[in-house]
Short mmCIF file of C-alpha atoms and ligand atoms in Angstrom, two decimals:
data_model
loop_
_atom_site.label_atom_id
_atom_site.label_comp_id
_atom_site.label_asym_id
_atom_site.label_seq_id
_atom_site.Cartn_x
_atom_site.Cartn_y
_atom_site.Cartn_z
CA ASP R 1 -0.07 0.00 0.15
CA ASN R 2 2.91 2.01 -0.28
CA ALA R 3 2.39 3.25 -3.90
CA THR R 4 6.21 4.79 -4.76
CA SER R 5 7.84 1.30 -3.42
CA GLU R 6 9.53 -1.38 -5.79
CA THR R 7 7.51 -4.33 -6.52
CA ALA R 8 10.08 -7.49 -6.49
CA VAL R 9 9.63 -9.98 -9.80
CA PHE R 10 10.26 -13.51 -7.92
CA LEU R 11 11.88 -16.60 -10.30
CA ALA R 12 9.50 -19.75 -9.45
CA ASP R 13 12.09 -21.53 -7.59
CA ASP R 14 13.02 -22.46 -4.12
CA ALA R 15 14.90 -18.94 -3.53
CA GLY R 16 12.16 -16.80 -5.40
CA LEU R 17 9.36 -18.97 -3.43
CA THR R 18 11.22 -18.65 -0.07
CA ASN R 19 11.51 -14.54 -0.47
CA ALA R 20 8.13 -14.47 -1.80
CA ALA R 21 6.80 -16.37 1.70
CA LYS R 22 9.15 -14.34 3.37
CA VAL R 23 6.66 -11.16 1.88
CA LEU R 24 3.51 -12.78 3.03
CA SER R 25 5.04 -13.80 6.72
CA ASP R 26 5.97 -9.98 6.84
CA GLY R 27 2.05 -8.82 6.25
CA GLY R 28 2.97 -7.66 2.67
CA LEU R 29 0.78 -8.58 -0.70
CA VAL R 30 2.37 -11.30 -3.32
CA ALA R 31 0.91 -11.88 -6.48
CA PHE R 32 1.22 -15.71 -7.70
CA PRO R 33 0.15 -17.76 -10.42
CA THR R 34 -2.79 -20.28 -10.26
CA GLU R 35 -4.08 -22.58 -12.98
CA THR R 36 -6.66 -19.85 -13.67
CA VAL R 37 -5.35 -16.36 -12.76
CA TYR R 38 -2.82 -14.83 -10.90
CA GLY R 39 -3.91 -13.98 -7.23
CA LEU R 40 -3.17 -11.10 -5.23
CA GLY R 41 -2.23 -13.25 -1.92
CA ALA R 42 -2.00 -11.86 1.67
CA ASP R 43 -1.75 -13.87 4.88
CA ALA R 44 -5.97 -14.68 5.42
CA ARG R 45 -5.29 -14.37 9.55
CA ARG R 46 -4.09 -10.74 9.62
CA SER R 47 -6.76 -8.12 9.10
CA ASP R 48 -3.58 -5.53 8.37
CA ALA R 49 -2.44 -7.61 5.61
CA VAL R 50 -5.92 -8.06 3.82
CA ALA R 51 -6.59 -4.74 4.36
CA GLY R 52 -3.67 -4.28 1.93
CA ILE R 53 -5.27 -6.29 -1.06
CA TYR R 54 -8.23 -3.60 -1.09
CA ALA R 55 -5.91 -0.86 -1.14
CA ALA R 56 -3.76 -2.20 -3.80
CA LYS R 57 -6.62 -3.26 -6.09
CA GLY R 58 -8.52 0.01 -5.25
CA ARG R 59 -11.49 -2.56 -4.41
CA PRO R 60 -14.25 0.03 -3.37
CA SER R 61 -15.68 -2.32 -0.77
CA PHE R 62 -15.36 -5.31 1.53
CA ASN R 63 -16.33 -8.41 -0.66
CA PRO R 64 -15.14 -11.69 0.87
CA LEU R 65 -12.32 -13.32 -0.54
CA ILE R 66 -11.34 -16.95 -1.45
CA VAL R 67 -8.92 -18.56 0.66
CA HIS R 68 -6.14 -20.81 -0.51
CA VAL R 69 -4.61 -23.66 1.09
CA ALA R 70 -2.38 -26.77 -0.41
CA ASP R 71 -4.54 -29.95 0.57
CA LEU R 72 -7.92 -30.53 2.18
CA ALA R 73 -6.72 -31.36 5.54
CA ALA R 74 -5.74 -27.49 5.63
CA ALA R 75 -9.34 -26.48 4.31
CA GLU R 76 -11.00 -28.89 6.94
CA ALA R 77 -9.18 -26.81 9.71
CA LEU R 78 -11.18 -23.63 8.27
CA VAL R 79 -14.64 -24.73 7.65
CA THR R 80 -16.95 -27.50 7.82
CA PHE R 81 -17.19 -30.22 5.17
CA THR R 82 -20.63 -31.62 4.01
CA PRO R 83 -21.00 -34.57 1.97
CA GLN R 84 -21.39 -32.53 -1.32
CA ALA R 85 -18.69 -30.55 -0.54
CA TYR R 86 -16.44 -33.92 0.07
CA ARG R 87 -17.33 -35.25 -3.41
CA LEU R 88 -16.65 -32.11 -4.98
CA ALA R 89 -13.43 -31.72 -3.70
CA GLN R 90 -12.48 -35.58 -4.21
CA ALA R 91 -13.22 -35.30 -7.87
CA PHE R 92 -11.82 -31.76 -8.45
CA TRP R 93 -9.52 -30.65 -5.76
CA PRO R 94 -6.68 -29.61 -6.52
CA GLY R 95 -8.17 -27.70 -9.33
CA ALA R 96 -10.38 -24.50 -10.43
CA LEU R 97 -13.14 -25.13 -7.92
CA THR R 98 -13.97 -22.85 -4.78
CA LEU R 99 -16.16 -24.25 -2.29
CA VAL R 100 -18.21 -21.90 0.11
CA LEU R 101 -19.12 -23.47 3.63
CA PRO R 102 -19.37 -23.12 7.10
CA LEU R 103 -16.44 -21.09 8.69
CA ARG R 104 -15.26 -22.90 11.61
CA PRO R 105 -15.21 -20.51 14.59
CA ASP R 106 -11.71 -21.70 15.45
CA ALA R 107 -10.61 -20.88 11.96
CA GLY R 108 -8.82 -17.79 12.61
CA ILE R 109 -9.55 -15.91 9.50
CA SER R 110 -9.78 -12.33 9.44
CA THR R 111 -13.02 -10.74 9.50
CA LEU R 112 -12.07 -8.60 6.56
CA VAL R 113 -11.86 -12.09 4.61
CA THR R 114 -15.05 -12.91 4.92
CA ALA R 115 -16.63 -9.60 4.92
CA GLY R 116 -18.21 -10.48 8.11
CA LEU R 117 -20.12 -13.36 6.71
CA THR R 118 -20.48 -17.03 8.50
CA THR R 119 -19.17 -18.52 5.40
CA LEU R 120 -15.97 -19.01 3.43
CA ALA R 121 -14.92 -19.60 0.32
CA VAL R 122 -11.68 -22.27 -0.11
CA ARG R 123 -9.53 -23.47 -2.72
CA VAL R 124 -6.77 -25.85 -3.36
CA PRO R 125 -5.13 -24.94 -6.72
CA ASP R 126 -3.53 -26.74 -8.71
CA HIS R 127 -0.58 -25.24 -9.90
CA PRO R 128 2.96 -26.10 -8.78
CA VAL R 129 3.85 -22.54 -7.78
CA ALA R 130 0.79 -21.55 -5.86
CA GLN R 131 1.28 -25.04 -4.23
CA GLY R 132 4.94 -24.20 -3.38
CA LEU R 133 4.33 -20.81 -2.29
CA LEU R 134 1.78 -21.93 -0.23
CA ARG R 135 3.65 -24.85 1.62
CA ALA R 136 6.73 -22.61 1.83
CA PHE R 137 3.94 -20.06 3.86
CA GLY R 138 2.83 -22.77 5.32
CA GLY R 139 -0.60 -20.72 6.27
CA PRO R 140 -4.05 -19.98 4.55
CA VAL R 141 -3.59 -17.02 1.64
CA ALA R 142 -6.62 -14.90 1.07
CA ALA R 143 -6.18 -14.11 -2.90
CA PRO R 144 -8.68 -12.44 -5.68
CA SER R 145 -7.36 -11.99 -8.95
CA ALA R 146 -4.59 -9.59 -9.43
CA ASN R 147 -5.73 -6.72 -11.32
CA PRO R 148 -6.64 -3.33 -10.42
CA SER R 149 -10.57 -3.35 -9.24
CA GLY R 150 -12.74 -3.40 -12.66
CA ARG R 151 -10.05 -4.15 -15.01
CA ILE R 152 -9.29 -7.69 -17.11
CA SER R 153 -7.77 -10.74 -14.77
CA PRO R 154 -4.35 -11.18 -15.33
CA THR R 155 -2.93 -14.71 -16.64
CA THR R 156 0.72 -13.19 -16.93
CA ALA R 157 3.26 -11.68 -14.63
CA ALA R 158 3.51 -9.17 -17.22
CA HIS R 159 -0.38 -8.29 -16.73
CA VAL R 160 0.07 -8.13 -12.85
CA MET R 161 3.10 -5.47 -13.49
CA ALA R 162 0.85 -3.75 -15.86
CA GLY R 163 -1.77 -2.96 -13.18
CA LEU R 164 -0.06 -3.37 -10.04
CA ALA R 165 3.63 -2.50 -10.30
CA GLY R 166 4.59 -0.31 -7.12
CA ARG R 167 1.45 -0.99 -5.31
CA ILE R 168 2.49 -4.32 -3.92
CA GLY R 169 5.35 -6.25 -2.37
CA GLY R 170 6.19 -9.03 -5.43
CA VAL R 171 4.98 -11.09 -7.94
CA VAL R 172 6.30 -14.98 -8.64
CA ASP R 173 6.58 -15.28 -12.17
CA GLY R 174 5.55 -18.61 -13.08
CA GLY R 175 4.40 -17.80 -17.01
CA ALA R 176 0.96 -17.87 -18.47
CA CYS R 177 -1.97 -19.76 -16.03
CA GLY R 178 -3.51 -22.59 -18.28
CA VAL R 179 -7.11 -22.31 -17.69
CA GLY R 180 -7.24 -18.57 -18.03
CA VAL R 181 -10.59 -18.14 -16.46
CA GLU R 182 -11.46 -17.92 -12.65
CA SER R 183 -12.43 -20.66 -10.82
CA THR R 184 -15.82 -22.15 -10.67
CA ILE R 185 -17.63 -21.00 -7.17
CA VAL R 186 -20.45 -23.36 -5.64
CA ASP R 187 -22.20 -22.83 -2.38
CA VAL R 188 -22.56 -26.33 -0.77
CA THR R 189 -23.75 -25.34 2.85
CA GLY R 190 -27.11 -26.45 1.69
CA ASP R 191 -28.28 -27.89 -1.68
CA PRO R 192 -25.18 -26.93 -3.93
CA VAL R 193 -25.79 -23.86 -5.69
CA LEU R 194 -23.63 -22.34 -8.96
CA LEU R 195 -22.52 -18.71 -7.85
CA ARG R 196 -19.80 -18.20 -10.61
CA ALA R 197 -19.40 -20.08 -13.39
CA GLY R 198 -15.60 -20.90 -13.92
CA GLY R 199 -12.90 -23.19 -14.92
CA VAL R 200 -15.06 -26.33 -14.14
CA ALA R 201 -17.93 -26.88 -15.98
CA ALA R 202 -21.14 -26.97 -14.53
CA GLU R 203 -21.90 -30.16 -16.17
CA ALA R 204 -18.70 -31.99 -14.91
CA LEU R 205 -19.65 -30.93 -11.34
CA GLU R 206 -23.39 -31.95 -12.15
CA ALA R 207 -21.87 -35.55 -13.02
CA ALA R 208 -19.64 -36.06 -9.79
CA LEU R 209 -22.44 -34.87 -7.88
CA GLY R 210 -25.23 -36.74 -9.00
CA GLN R 211 -27.36 -34.01 -9.07
CA PRO R 212 -28.37 -30.74 -10.82
CA LEU R 213 -26.80 -27.48 -9.35
CA SER R 214 -29.02 -24.66 -8.67
CA ARG R 215 -28.84 -21.29 -9.79
CA PRO R 216 -28.99 -18.18 -7.71
CA SER R 217 -32.39 -15.97 -8.96
CA GLY R 218 -31.82 -13.38 -10.69
CA THR R 219 -33.91 -11.26 -8.26
CA ALA R 220 -31.82 -13.28 -5.28
CA ALA R 221 -29.55 -11.17 -2.82
CA ILE R 222 -26.57 -10.72 -4.57
CA THR R 223 -24.52 -13.88 -2.80
CA ALA R 224 -21.42 -13.51 -4.57
CA PRO R 225 -20.84 -9.82 -3.85
CA GLY R 226 -17.73 -9.50 -6.22
CA MET R 227 -20.27 -10.24 -8.86
CA LEU R 228 -21.18 -7.14 -10.22
CA ALA R 229 -22.06 -6.24 -13.71
CA SER R 230 -19.10 -3.97 -15.08
CA HIS R 231 -16.09 -6.01 -14.35
CA TYR R 232 -13.68 -7.40 -16.61
CA ALA R 233 -13.32 -4.58 -18.61
CA PRO R 234 -11.41 -3.84 -21.41
CA GLN R 235 -10.69 0.38 -22.12
CA GLY R 236 -12.68 -0.10 -25.46
CA THR R 237 -16.59 -0.49 -25.92
CA VAL R 238 -17.44 -4.70 -26.43
CA ARG R 239 -20.32 -5.84 -29.04
CA LEU R 240 -21.12 -9.32 -28.44
CA ASP R 241 -22.62 -11.86 -30.79
CA ALA R 242 -20.95 -10.29 -33.86
CA THR R 243 -20.15 -11.98 -37.11
CA HIS R 244 -18.44 -9.08 -38.98
CA ALA R 245 -16.59 -6.16 -37.88
CA ARG R 246 -17.95 -2.49 -38.37
CA PRO R 247 -16.14 0.27 -39.30
CA GLY R 248 -13.92 1.26 -36.64
CA GLU R 249 -14.33 -1.82 -34.60
CA VAL R 250 -11.44 -4.47 -33.76
CA MET R 251 -12.75 -8.21 -34.41
CA LEU R 252 -11.94 -10.67 -31.88
CA GLY R 253 -12.80 -13.92 -33.55
CA PHE R 254 -13.84 -17.55 -32.17
CA GLY R 255 -13.92 -20.95 -34.44
CA PRO R 256 -15.07 -20.07 -38.31
CA VAL R 257 -15.60 -16.14 -37.33
CA ALA R 258 -12.26 -14.76 -38.04
CA GLY R 259 -10.88 -11.78 -36.56
CA ASP R 260 -7.84 -9.44 -36.08
CA LEU R 261 -7.37 -11.65 -32.83
CA THR R 262 -9.16 -14.89 -32.17
CA LEU R 263 -9.97 -16.50 -28.94
CA SER R 264 -9.55 -20.02 -30.58
CA ALA R 265 -9.34 -20.44 -34.51
CA ALA R 266 -10.03 -23.81 -33.94
CA GLY R 267 -13.26 -23.21 -32.05
CA ASP R 268 -11.74 -25.11 -28.90
CA LEU R 269 -13.66 -23.48 -25.93
CA VAL R 270 -10.76 -24.74 -23.63
CA GLU R 271 -8.15 -22.79 -25.75
CA ALA R 272 -10.65 -19.93 -25.85
CA ALA R 273 -10.57 -19.83 -22.09
CA THR R 274 -6.79 -20.14 -22.16
CA ASN R 275 -6.70 -17.18 -24.34
CA LEU R 276 -9.69 -14.91 -23.25
CA PHE R 277 -7.88 -12.06 -20.46
CA ASP R 278 -4.59 -12.21 -22.95
CA ARG R 279 -6.78 -11.28 -25.80
CA LEU R 280 -8.60 -8.37 -23.85
CA HIS R 281 -5.24 -7.53 -22.73
CA GLN R 282 -3.87 -7.23 -26.19
CA LEU R 283 -6.81 -5.21 -27.46
CA ASP R 284 -6.12 -2.73 -24.36
CA ALA R 285 -2.12 -2.81 -25.81
CA MET R 286 -3.70 -1.83 -29.18
CA GLY R 287 -5.52 0.97 -28.16
CA ALA R 288 -8.97 -0.85 -29.38
CA GLN R 289 -11.50 1.73 -28.81
CA ALA R 290 -14.58 -0.84 -30.10
CA ILE R 291 -14.63 -4.31 -29.76
CA ALA R 292 -16.69 -6.66 -31.96
CA VAL R 293 -16.82 -10.25 -30.38
CA ALA R 294 -17.97 -13.50 -32.39
CA PRO R 295 -20.62 -15.60 -30.78
CA VAL R 296 -19.44 -18.39 -28.38
CA PRO R 297 -20.99 -21.33 -27.41
CA GLU R 298 -22.96 -21.73 -24.00
CA HIS R 299 -21.99 -25.33 -22.96
CA GLY R 300 -18.93 -26.33 -20.88
CA LEU R 301 -16.19 -23.70 -20.46
CA GLY R 302 -18.25 -21.39 -22.43
CA ALA R 303 -20.59 -20.56 -19.59
CA ALA R 304 -17.72 -19.13 -17.98
CA ILE R 305 -16.06 -17.36 -21.15
CA ASN R 306 -19.25 -15.48 -21.78
CA ASP R 307 -20.07 -14.68 -18.79
CA ARG R 308 -16.73 -12.72 -18.36
CA LEU R 309 -17.78 -11.32 -21.97
CA ARG R 310 -21.47 -10.24 -20.90
CA ARG R 311 -19.81 -8.18 -18.12
CA ALA R 312 -17.01 -6.94 -20.27
CA ALA R 313 -19.93 -5.40 -22.44
CA ALA R 314 -21.86 -4.43 -19.51
CA PRO R 315 -22.68 -0.63 -19.39
CA ARG R 316 -19.70 1.19 -16.87
CA SER R 317 -20.83 2.96 -14.05
O1 TXA F 1 -9.96 -18.35 -9.79
C1 TXA F 1 -10.08 -17.82 -8.67
O2 TXA F 1 -10.86 -18.06 -8.11
C2 TXA F 1 -8.98 -16.58 -8.54
C3 TXA F 1 -7.61 -17.10 -7.93
C4 TXA F 1 -6.60 -16.30 -7.30
O3 TXA F 1 -7.89 -18.15 -7.06
N1 TXA F 1 -9.60 -15.94 -7.49
C5 TXA F 1 -10.91 -15.07 -7.65
O4 TXA F 1 -11.06 -13.83 -6.42
O5 TXA F 1 -11.58 -15.24 -8.19
P1 TXA F 1 -12.07 -13.25 -6.57
O6 TXA F 1 -12.02 -12.33 -5.40
O7 TXA F 1 -11.97 -12.02 -7.52
O8 TXA F 1 -13.49 -13.56 -6.69
C6 TXA F 1 -13.83 -13.90 -5.47
C7 TXA F 1 -15.58 -14.20 -5.80
C8 TXA F 1 -16.25 -12.89 -5.16
O9 TXA F 1 -17.49 -13.06 -6.40
C9 TXA F 1 -17.03 -13.09 -4.11
O10 TXA F 1 -17.82 -12.49 -3.76
C10 TXA F 1 -17.22 -14.14 -4.01
O11 TXA F 1 -15.75 -15.01 -4.53
N2 TXA F 1 -17.09 -15.04 -2.59
C11 TXA F 1 -16.14 -14.94 -1.32
N3 TXA F 1 -16.26 -15.67 -0.27
C12 TXA F 1 -17.71 -16.12 -0.55
C13 TXA F 1 -19.02 -16.21 0.42
N4 TXA F 1 -18.52 -16.63 1.20
N5 TXA F 1 -20.10 -16.39 0.23
C14 TXA F 1 -20.22 -16.44 -1.27
N6 TXA F 1 -19.45 -15.70 -2.44
C15 TXA F 1 -18.37 -15.69 -1.75
MG1 MG F 2 -11.66 -10.59 -10.01
#
């Protein structure tokens, strides 16, 4: 939160992870790669450290954060598992799935992480660098995506530096993220509810659960308060479901719809998810003022891609 300090770039080796863990132990902020996007980490037990996340991101309000731990046993120390939660954890952890569960009173998590809720969002990431950092640090790490509030999520260390250099202690450079969209969030405190489409397809979750996921109704209270309309926004305006660029537009293609850039020329949704945020960052770097985006099918990872694209296209506040 010292806007004039230098941000260290750590290599993803033993020395780099040791130094990054030291920043966390000192109450500082370190960005690190996960298989979904880069996270901006702080010690989840320290309110002073967690407050730094909100300051660095310029996040307007205290939205609850996801806590990252190295394994199921560490998660069990923080939250009370339900049978469906065990089923999902066994099938998809480590991985791009976040579970919302009742917070244990003895968990020791800062109330700034939960924003005062009685539940906690937890995830065991699959990325070897995230695993290495969690093990070197040895505690729970609160981490939202490592971008300024309202901007495009980062999938490389360069994206993190472009948005947050000088505002955070360091970033561990682990290359490009493989999945490319944030984790799927499921509330498993009761009947499973899909709070956010993400890196694990809803169809796969339903197959593992043996039951359909319910969706929060549009009029219900916002249970994932970070999920507000204008989010993931590039600088330019965004027009969805476009088959041709209009004059002045830069075209982002998919499959048979060619573009100046493409999410996936082959029409592969996994590849498109991996590329999504990098393409939006590229459009910003090109200075694109108006962006037309090809239609993307809604199944599998397409649900998460379309969710992010709709937010990018939403009116800016
Ligand atoms: O892939 C990801 O999930 C990335 C990487 C870094 O792990 N993290 C991420 O965090 O996307 P963030 O802060 O950008 O999104 C967290 C979402 C927010 O929409 C927040 O409202 C929701 O999780 N959330 C956190 N705790 C919650 C809770 N107890 N109940 C409901 N929603 C919660
Ligand atoms: Mg985010």
